[in-house]
Short mmCIF file of C-alpha atoms in Angstrom, two decimals:
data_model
loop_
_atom_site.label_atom_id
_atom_site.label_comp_id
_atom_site.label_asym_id
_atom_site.label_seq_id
_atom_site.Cartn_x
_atom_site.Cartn_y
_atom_site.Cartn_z
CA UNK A 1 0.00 0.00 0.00
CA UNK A 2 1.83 3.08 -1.14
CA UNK A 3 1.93 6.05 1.27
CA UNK A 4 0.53 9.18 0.72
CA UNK A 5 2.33 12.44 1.06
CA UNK A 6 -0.08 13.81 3.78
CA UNK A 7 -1.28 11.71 6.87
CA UNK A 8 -5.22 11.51 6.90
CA UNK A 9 -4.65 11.53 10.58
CA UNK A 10 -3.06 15.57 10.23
CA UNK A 11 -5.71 18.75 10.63
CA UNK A 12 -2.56 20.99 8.87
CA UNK A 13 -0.49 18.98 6.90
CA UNK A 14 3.68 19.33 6.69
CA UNK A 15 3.86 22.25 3.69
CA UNK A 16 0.26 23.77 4.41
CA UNK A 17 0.71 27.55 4.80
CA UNK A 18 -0.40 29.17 8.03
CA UNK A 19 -0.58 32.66 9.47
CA UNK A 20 2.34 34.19 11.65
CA UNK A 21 -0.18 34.21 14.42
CA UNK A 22 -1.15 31.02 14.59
CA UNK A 23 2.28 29.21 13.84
CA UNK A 24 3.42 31.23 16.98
CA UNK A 25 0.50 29.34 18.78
CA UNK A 26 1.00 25.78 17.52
CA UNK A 27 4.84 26.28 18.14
CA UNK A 28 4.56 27.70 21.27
CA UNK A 29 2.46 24.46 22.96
CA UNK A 30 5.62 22.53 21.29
CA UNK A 31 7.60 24.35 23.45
CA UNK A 32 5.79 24.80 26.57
CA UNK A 33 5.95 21.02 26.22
CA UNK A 34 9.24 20.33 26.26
CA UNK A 35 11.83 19.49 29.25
CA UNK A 36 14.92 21.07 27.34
CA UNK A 37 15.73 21.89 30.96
CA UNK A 38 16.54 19.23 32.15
CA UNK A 39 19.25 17.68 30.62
CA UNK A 40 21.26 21.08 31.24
CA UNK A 41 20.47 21.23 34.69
CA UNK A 42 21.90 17.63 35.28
CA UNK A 43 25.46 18.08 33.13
CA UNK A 44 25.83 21.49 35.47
CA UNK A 45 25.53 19.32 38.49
CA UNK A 46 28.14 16.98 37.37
CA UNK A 47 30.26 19.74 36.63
CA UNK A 48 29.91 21.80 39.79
CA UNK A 49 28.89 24.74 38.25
CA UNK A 50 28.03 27.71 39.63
CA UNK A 51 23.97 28.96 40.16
CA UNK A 52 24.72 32.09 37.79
CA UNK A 53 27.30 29.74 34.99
CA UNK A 54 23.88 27.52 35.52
CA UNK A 55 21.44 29.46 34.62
CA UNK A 56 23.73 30.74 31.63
CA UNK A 57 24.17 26.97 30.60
CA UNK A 58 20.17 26.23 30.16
CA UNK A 59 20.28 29.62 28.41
CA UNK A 60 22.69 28.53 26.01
CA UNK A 61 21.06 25.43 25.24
CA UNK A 62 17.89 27.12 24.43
CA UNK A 63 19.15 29.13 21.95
CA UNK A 64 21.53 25.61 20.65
CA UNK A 65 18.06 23.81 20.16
CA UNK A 66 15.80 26.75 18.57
CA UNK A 67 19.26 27.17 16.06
CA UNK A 68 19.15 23.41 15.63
CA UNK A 69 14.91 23.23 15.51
CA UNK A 70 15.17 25.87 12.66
CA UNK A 71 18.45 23.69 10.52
CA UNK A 72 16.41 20.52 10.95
CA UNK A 73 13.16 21.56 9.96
CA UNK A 74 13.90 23.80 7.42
CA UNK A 75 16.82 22.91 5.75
CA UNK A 76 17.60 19.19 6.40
CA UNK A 77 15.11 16.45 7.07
CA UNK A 78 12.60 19.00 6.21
CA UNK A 79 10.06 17.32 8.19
CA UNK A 80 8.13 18.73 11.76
CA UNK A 81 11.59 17.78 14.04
CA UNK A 82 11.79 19.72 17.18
CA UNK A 83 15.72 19.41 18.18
CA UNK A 84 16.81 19.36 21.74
CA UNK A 85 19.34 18.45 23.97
CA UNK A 86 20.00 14.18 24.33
CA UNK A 87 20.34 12.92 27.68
CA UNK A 88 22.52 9.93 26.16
CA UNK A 89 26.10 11.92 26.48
CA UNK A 90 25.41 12.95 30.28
CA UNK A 91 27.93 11.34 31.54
CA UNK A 92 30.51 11.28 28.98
CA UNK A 93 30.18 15.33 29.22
CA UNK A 94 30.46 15.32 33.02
CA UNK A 95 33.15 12.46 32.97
CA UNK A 96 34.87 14.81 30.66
CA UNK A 97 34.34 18.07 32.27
CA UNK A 98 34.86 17.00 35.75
CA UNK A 99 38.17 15.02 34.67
CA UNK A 100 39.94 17.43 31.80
CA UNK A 101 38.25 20.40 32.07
CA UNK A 102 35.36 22.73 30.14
CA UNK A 103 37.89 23.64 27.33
CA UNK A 104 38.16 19.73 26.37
CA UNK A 105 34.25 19.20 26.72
CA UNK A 106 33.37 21.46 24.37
CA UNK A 107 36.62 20.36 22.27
CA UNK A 108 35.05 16.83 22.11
CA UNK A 109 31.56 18.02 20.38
CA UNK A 110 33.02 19.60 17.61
CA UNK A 111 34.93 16.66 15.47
CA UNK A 112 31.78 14.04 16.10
CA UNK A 113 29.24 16.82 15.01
CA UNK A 114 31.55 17.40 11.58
CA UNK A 115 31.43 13.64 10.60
CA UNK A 116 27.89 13.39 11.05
CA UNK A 117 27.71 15.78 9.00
CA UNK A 118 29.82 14.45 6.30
CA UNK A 119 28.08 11.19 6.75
CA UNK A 120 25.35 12.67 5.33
CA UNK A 121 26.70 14.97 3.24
CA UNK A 122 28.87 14.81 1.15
CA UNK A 123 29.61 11.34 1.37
CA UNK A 124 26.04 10.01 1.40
CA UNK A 125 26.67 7.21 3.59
CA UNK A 126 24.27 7.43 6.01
CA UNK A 127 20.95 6.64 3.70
CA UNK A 128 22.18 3.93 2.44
CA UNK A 129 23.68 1.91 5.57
CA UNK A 130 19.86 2.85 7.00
CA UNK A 131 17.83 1.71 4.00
CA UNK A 132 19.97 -1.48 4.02
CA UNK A 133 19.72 -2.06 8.01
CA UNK A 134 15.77 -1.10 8.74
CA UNK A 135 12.45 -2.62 6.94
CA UNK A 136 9.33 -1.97 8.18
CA UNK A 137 9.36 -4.51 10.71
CA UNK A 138 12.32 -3.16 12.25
CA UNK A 139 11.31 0.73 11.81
CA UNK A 140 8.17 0.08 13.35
CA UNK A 141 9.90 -2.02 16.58
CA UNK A 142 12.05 0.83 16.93
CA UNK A 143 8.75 3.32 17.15
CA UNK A 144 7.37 1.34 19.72
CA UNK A 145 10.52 1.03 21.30
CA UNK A 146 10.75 4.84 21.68
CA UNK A 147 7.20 5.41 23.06
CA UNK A 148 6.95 2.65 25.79
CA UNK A 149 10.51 3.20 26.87
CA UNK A 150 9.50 7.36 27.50
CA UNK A 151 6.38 5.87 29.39
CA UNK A 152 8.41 5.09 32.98
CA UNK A 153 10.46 8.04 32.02
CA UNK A 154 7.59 10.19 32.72
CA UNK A 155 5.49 8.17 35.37
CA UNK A 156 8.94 8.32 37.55
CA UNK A 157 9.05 12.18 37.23
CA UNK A 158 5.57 12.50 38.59
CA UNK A 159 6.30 10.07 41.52
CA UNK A 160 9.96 11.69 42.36
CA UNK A 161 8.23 15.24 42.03
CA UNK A 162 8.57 17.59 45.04
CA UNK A 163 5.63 17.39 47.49
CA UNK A 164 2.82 14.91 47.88
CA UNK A 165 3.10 11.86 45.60
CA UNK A 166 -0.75 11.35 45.34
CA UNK A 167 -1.04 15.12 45.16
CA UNK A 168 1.13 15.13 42.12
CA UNK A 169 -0.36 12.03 40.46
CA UNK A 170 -3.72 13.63 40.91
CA UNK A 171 -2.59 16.95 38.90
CA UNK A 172 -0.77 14.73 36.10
CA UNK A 173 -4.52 12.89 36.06
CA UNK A 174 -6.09 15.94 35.52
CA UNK A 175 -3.69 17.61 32.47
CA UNK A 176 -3.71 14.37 30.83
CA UNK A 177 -7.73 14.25 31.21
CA UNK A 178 -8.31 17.72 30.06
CA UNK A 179 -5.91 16.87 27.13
CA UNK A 180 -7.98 13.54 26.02
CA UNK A 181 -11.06 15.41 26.28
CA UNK A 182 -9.78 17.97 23.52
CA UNK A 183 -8.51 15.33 21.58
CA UNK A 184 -11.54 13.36 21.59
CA UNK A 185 -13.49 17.40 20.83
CA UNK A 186 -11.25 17.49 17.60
CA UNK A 187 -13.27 14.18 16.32
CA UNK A 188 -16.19 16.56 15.94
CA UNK A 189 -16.02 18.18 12.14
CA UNK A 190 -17.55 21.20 13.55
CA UNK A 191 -14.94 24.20 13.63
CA UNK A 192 -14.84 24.18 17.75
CA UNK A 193 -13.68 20.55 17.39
CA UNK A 194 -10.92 21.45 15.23
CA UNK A 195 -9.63 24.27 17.37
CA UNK A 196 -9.91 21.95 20.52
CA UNK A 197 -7.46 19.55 19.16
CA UNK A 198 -5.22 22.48 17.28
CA UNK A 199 -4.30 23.78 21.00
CA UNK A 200 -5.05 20.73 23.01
CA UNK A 201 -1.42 20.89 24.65
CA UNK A 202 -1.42 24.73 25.82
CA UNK A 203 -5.21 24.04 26.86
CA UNK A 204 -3.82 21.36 28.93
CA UNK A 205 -1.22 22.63 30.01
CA UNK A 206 -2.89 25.90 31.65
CA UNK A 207 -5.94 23.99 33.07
CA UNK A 208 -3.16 22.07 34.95
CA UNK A 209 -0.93 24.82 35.97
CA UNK A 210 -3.95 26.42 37.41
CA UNK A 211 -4.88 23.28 39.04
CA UNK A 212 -1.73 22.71 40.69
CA UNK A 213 -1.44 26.29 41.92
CA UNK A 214 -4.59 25.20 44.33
CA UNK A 215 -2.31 22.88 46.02
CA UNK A 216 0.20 25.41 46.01
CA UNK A 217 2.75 23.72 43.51
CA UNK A 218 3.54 27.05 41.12
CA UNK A 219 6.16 29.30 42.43
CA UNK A 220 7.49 32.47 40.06
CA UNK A 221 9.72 33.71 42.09
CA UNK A 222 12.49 32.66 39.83
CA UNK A 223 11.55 34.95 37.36
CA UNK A 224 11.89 37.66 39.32
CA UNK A 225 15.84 36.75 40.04
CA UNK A 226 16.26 36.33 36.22
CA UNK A 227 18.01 38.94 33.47
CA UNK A 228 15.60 40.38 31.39
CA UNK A 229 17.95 40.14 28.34
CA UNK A 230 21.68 38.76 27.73
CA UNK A 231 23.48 38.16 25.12
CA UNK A 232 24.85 34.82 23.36
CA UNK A 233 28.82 34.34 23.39
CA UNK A 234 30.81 31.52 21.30
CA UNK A 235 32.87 29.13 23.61
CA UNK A 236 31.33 31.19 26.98
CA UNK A 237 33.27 28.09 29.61
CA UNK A 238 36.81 29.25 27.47
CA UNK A 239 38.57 28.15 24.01
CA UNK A 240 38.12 24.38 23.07
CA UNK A 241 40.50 22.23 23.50
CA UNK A 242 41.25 19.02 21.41
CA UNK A 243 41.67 15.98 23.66
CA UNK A 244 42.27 12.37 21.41
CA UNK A 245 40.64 9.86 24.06
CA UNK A 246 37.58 12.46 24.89
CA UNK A 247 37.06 12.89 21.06
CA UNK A 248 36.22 9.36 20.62
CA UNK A 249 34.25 8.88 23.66
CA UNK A 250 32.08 11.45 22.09
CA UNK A 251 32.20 9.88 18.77
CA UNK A 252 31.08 6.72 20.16
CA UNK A 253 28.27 8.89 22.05
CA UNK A 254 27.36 10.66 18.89
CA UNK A 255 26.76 7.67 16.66
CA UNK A 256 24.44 6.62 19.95
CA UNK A 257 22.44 9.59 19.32
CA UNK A 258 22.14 9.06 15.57
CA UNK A 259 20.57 5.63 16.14
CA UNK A 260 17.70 7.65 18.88
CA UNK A 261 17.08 10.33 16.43
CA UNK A 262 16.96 8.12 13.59
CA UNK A 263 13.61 6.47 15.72
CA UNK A 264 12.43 10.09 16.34
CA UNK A 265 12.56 10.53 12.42
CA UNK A 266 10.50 7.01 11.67
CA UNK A 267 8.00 8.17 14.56
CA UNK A 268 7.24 11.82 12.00
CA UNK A 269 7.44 9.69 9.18
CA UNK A 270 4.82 7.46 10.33
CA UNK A 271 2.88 10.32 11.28
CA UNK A 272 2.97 12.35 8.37
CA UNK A 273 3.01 10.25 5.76
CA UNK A 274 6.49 11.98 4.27
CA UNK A 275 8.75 9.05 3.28
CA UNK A 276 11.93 9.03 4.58
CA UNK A 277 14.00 8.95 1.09
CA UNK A 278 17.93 8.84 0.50
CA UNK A 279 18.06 12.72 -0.18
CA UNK A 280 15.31 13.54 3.02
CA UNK A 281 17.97 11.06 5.60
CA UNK A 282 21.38 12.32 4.23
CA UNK A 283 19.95 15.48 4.58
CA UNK A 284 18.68 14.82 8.09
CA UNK A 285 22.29 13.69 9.08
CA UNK A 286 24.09 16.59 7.54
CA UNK A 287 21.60 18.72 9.76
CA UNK A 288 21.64 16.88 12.94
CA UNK A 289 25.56 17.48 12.67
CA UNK A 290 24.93 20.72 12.25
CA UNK A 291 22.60 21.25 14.87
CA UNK A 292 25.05 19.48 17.30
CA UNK A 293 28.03 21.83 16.06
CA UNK A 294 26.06 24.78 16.84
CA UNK A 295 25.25 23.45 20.52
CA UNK A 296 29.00 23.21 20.78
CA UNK A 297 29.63 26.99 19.88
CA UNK A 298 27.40 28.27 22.37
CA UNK A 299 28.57 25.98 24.94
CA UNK A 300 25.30 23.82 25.47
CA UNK A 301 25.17 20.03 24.64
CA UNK A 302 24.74 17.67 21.50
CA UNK A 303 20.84 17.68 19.80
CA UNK A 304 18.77 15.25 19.18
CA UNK A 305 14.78 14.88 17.68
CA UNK A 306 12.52 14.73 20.64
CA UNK A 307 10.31 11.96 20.19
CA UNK A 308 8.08 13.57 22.67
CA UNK A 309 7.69 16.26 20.40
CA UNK A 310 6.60 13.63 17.33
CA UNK A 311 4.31 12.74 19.54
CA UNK A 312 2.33 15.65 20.52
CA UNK A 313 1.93 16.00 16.28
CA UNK A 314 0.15 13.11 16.31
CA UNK A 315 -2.09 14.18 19.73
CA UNK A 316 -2.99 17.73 18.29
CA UNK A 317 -3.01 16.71 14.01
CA UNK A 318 -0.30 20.13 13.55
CA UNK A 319 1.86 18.31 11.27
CA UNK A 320 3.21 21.90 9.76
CA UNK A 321 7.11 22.86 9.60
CA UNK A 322 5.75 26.39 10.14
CA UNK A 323 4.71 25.59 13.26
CA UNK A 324 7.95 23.80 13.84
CA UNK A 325 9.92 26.78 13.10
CA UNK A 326 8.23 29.10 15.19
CA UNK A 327 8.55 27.16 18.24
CA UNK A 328 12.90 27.49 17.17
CA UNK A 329 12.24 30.73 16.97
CA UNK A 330 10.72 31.42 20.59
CA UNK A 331 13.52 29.26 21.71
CA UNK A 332 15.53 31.72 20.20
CA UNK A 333 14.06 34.73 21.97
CA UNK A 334 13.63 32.70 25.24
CA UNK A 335 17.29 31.62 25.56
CA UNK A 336 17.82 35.72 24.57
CA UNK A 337 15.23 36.42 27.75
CA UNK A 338 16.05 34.52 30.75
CA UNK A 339 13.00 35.68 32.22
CA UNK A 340 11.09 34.09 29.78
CA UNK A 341 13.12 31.19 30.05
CA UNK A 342 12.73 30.91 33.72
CA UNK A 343 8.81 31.11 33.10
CA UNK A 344 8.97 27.78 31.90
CA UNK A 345 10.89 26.05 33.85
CA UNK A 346 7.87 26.98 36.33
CA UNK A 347 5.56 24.82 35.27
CA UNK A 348 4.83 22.11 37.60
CA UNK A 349 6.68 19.04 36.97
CA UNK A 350 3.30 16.41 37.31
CA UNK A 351 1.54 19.19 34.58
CA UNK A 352 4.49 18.60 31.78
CA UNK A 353 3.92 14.54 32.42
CA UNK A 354 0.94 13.95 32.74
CA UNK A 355 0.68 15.28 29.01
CA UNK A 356 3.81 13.65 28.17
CA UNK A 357 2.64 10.23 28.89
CA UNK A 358 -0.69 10.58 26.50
CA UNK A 359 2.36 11.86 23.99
CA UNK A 360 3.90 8.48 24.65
CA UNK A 361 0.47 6.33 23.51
CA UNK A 362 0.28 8.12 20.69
CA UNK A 363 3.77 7.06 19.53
CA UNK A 364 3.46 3.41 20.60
CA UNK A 365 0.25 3.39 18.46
CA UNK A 366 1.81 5.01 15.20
CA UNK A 367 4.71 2.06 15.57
CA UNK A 368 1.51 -0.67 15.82
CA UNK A 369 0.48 1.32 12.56
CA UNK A 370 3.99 0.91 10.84
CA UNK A 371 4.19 -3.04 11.61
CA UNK A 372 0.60 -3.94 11.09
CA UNK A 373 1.08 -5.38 7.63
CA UNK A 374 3.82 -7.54 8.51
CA UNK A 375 3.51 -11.16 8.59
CA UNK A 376 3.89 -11.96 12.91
CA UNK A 377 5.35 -15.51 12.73
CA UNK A 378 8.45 -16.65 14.97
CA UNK A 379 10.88 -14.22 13.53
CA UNK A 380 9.31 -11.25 14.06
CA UNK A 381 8.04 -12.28 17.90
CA UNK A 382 11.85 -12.38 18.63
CA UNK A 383 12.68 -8.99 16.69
CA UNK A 384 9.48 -7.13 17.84
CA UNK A 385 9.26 -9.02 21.62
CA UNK A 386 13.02 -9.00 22.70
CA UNK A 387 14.10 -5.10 21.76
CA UNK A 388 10.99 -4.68 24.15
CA UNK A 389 12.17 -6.94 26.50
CA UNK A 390 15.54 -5.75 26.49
CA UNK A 391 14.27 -1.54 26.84
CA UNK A 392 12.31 -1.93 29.37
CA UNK A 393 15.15 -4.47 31.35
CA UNK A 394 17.35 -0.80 30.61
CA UNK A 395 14.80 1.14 31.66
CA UNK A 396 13.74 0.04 35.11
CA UNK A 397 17.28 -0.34 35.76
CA UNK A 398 18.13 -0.23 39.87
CA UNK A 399 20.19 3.43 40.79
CA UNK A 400 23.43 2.32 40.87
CA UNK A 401 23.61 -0.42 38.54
CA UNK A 402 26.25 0.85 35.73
CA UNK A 403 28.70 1.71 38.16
CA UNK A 404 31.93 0.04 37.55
CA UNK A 405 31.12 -1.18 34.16
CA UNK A 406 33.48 0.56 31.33
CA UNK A 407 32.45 3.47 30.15
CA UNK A 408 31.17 2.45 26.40
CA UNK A 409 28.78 -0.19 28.51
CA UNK A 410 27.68 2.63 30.15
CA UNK A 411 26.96 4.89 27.22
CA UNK A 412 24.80 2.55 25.51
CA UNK A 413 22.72 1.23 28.35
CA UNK A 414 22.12 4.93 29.81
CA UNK A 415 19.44 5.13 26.67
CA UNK A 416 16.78 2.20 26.80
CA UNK A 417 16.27 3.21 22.81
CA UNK A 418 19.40 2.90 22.36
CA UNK A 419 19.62 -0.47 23.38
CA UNK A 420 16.08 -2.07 22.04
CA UNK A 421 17.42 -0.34 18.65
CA UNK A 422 20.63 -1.87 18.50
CA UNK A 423 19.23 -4.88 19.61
CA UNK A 424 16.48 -5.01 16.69
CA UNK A 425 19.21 -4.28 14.36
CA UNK A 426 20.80 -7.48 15.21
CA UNK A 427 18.26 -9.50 15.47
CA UNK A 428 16.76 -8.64 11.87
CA UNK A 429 20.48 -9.40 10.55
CA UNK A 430 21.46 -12.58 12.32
CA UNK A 431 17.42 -14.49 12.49
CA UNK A 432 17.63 -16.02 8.79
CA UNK A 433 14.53 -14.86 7.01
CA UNK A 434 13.57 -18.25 5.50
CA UNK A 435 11.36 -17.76 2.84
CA UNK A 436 9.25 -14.45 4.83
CA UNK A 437 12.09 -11.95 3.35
CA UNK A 438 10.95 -7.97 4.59
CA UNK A 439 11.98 -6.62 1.19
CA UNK A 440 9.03 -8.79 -0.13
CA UNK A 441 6.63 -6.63 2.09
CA UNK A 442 8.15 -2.74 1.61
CA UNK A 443 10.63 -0.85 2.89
CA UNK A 444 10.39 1.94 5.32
CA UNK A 445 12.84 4.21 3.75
CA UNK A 446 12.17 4.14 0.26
CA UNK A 447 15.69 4.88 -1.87
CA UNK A 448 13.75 5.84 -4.95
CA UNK A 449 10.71 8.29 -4.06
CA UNK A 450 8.61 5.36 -3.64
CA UNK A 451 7.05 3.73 -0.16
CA UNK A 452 4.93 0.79 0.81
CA UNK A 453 3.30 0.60 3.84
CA UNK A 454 3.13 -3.26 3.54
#
């Protein structure tokens, strides 16, 4: 069944022209959504840093992932990708950082980001070593991989959330209701319908705040201790400097990341209906390099997709790069405005996942879309049930448990996508295929403009 070039399941489709006013809008819930915050916040920890080279270091990184938001989505993959920073090379940055200094952390982002780059272009590598690697029944494993391995992700944050756990479960049950119940509005073909599911996440999102605020859980004071305005500096921790063993820790950690973006790309393919062609996933490379080189200027950390973000495209049907592209832009102006900035770090931490985890259905269901066609027998159990397995053995993993292992163990199972990935990789390549070969049903990237959904 060839795919079409717009998802019936999209109320504004990838190219569809919108106004200025109401891109702003749909980008804005994309990034009132997002935890960008976080992984920041936890590499400054590691690193000892300062509460005013802190707040400078999430300020940096917002204006890394709007820079890297805008590359992405409008000039490589070309497809609704919000960028933002991976939580895979944590430790490798602190490891680095604590051990060598700041000069050789941000020395070790640069040379990975530049052959990512190349891998996509120039050399055109990268398509080609994907389209060889990943049929459907392994790009739609990988899909489901990413959404139920985000699922503990966010459950955890709402238990370890300051205050009362059954407070903060009960305010994460209410954003996620109130964000259903537009969803389920935007079935309606009247016009209010349509508009409920357009800004289902900032509708959400407020009715929550406002809700938590009852119990006391929104504080603003941090705003008030925040700049109003500073200004962006290359290399603000000092000049890079070029360390051999931390440059291929990082290049080990970058090729990581390219194997959990390339599952953030197959969930917005599946989504949109845009194949994912040679020229689109070269392209998407080149960028993602890109992206990751400018996070190194400014001092912030390497990018990634956000397959949270995929996900909310498929919860509100705002499949538009416009969109996509505002939202980099407000990053922009937010990492420019701390204030701002610090506004949205405010938002209560059960409000953010309580939405996040409906995000995460929606993504497991798009990967049940993507292998639905494929024949289930013995082989694909084992490549669809032990990636699964295998996440979610990552996932749940006890505090503690990578300590003492080498550090390349430690890189890989830090990301439970990373792992289930990898591990349906293998599996496709070393289970023979007997006489059910996937090329027989489709391919998920299609090398010549052409894609099945069989």
């Amino acid at each position: 069944m060839e795919q079409s070039a717009k998802s019936n399941t999209l109320v504004v489709g990838v190219d569809d022209k919108i106004s200025a006013g109401k891109a702003f809008l749909l980008g804005l819930q994309h990034v009132l959504a997002m935890d960008l915050y976080i992984a920041p916040i936890i590499i400054a920890g590691l690193l000892s840093l300062n509460a005013t080279d802190t707040s400078f270091f999430i300020q940096m990184c917002f204006i890394g992932t709007g820079i890297a938001t805008l590359i992405q989505t409008g000039f490589g993959l070309r497809l609704p990708v919000v960028q933002g920073p991976s939580y895979v090379p944590i430790g490798a940055m602190g490891a680095i950082g604590s051990k060598l200094g700041l000069g050789a952390m941000t020395g070790s982002l640069i040379p990975g980001a530049l052959l990512m780059m190349l891998l996509g272009m120039p050399l055109k590598w990268f398509a080609k070593a994907v389209r060889r690697m990943i049929p459907p029944l392994v790009g739609g494993t990988v899909i489901l991989i990413v959404g139920i391995s985000l699922m503990p992700t966010g459950m955890n944050n709402i238990y370890r959330a300051e205050g009362n756990l059954w407070t903060n479960i009960l305010i994460a049950a209410v954003s996620a209701g109130v964000l259903i119940i537009c969803m389920l509005l935007g079935r309606q073909s009247k016009k209010l319908g349509t508009v409920s599911r357009l800004i289902s996440v900032i509708v959400a999102i407020v009715a929550g705040t406002l809700f938590a605020s009852m119990f006391g859980k929104v504080d603003f004071s941090r705003v008030a201790e925040a700049d109003a305005f500073s200004i962006p500096s290359f290399f603000p921790f000092g000049a890079p400097e070029f360390n051999l063993s931390a440059i291929v820790t990082m290049m080990f950690v970058y090729f990581i990341i390219l194997i959990e973006t390339t599952g953030t790309w197959f969930v917005i393919s599946s989504i949109t209906g845009k194949e994912l062609t040679d020229e689109r996933l070269n392209r998407a490379a080149a960028g993602e390099g890109l992206g990751c080189f400018v996070g190194s200027l400014f001092g912030g950390t390497p990018m990634t997709g956000y397959s949270s973000n995929a996900g909310l495209i498929a919860v509100t049907g705002v499949g538009s790069r416009m969109a996509i592209m505002a939202g980099g832009g407000i990053l922009i102006a937010l990492g420019l405005m701390p204030k701002l900035s610090a506004a949205i770090t405010c938002i209560p931490e059960p409000v953010i996942n309580g939405i996040f985890g409906v995000v995460c259905v929606a993504i497991v269901v798009n990967g049940l879309k993507v292998i639905q066609f494929v024949d289930l027998d013995e082989r694909a159990m084992m490549i669809i049930g032990v990636p699964i397995l295998l996440t979610m053995a990552v996932t749940v993993l006890p505090d503690g448990a990578l300590k003492g292992l080498p550090d390349f163990a430690v890189y890989v199972l830090s990301s439970g996508i990373t792992v289930g990935a990898l591990a349906a990789l293998i599996l496709n390549l070393v289970i023979p295929s007997g006489k059910h070969k996937a090329a027989a049903e489709g391919t998920l990237v299609a090398s010549g403009g052409e894609q099945t959904a069989s």
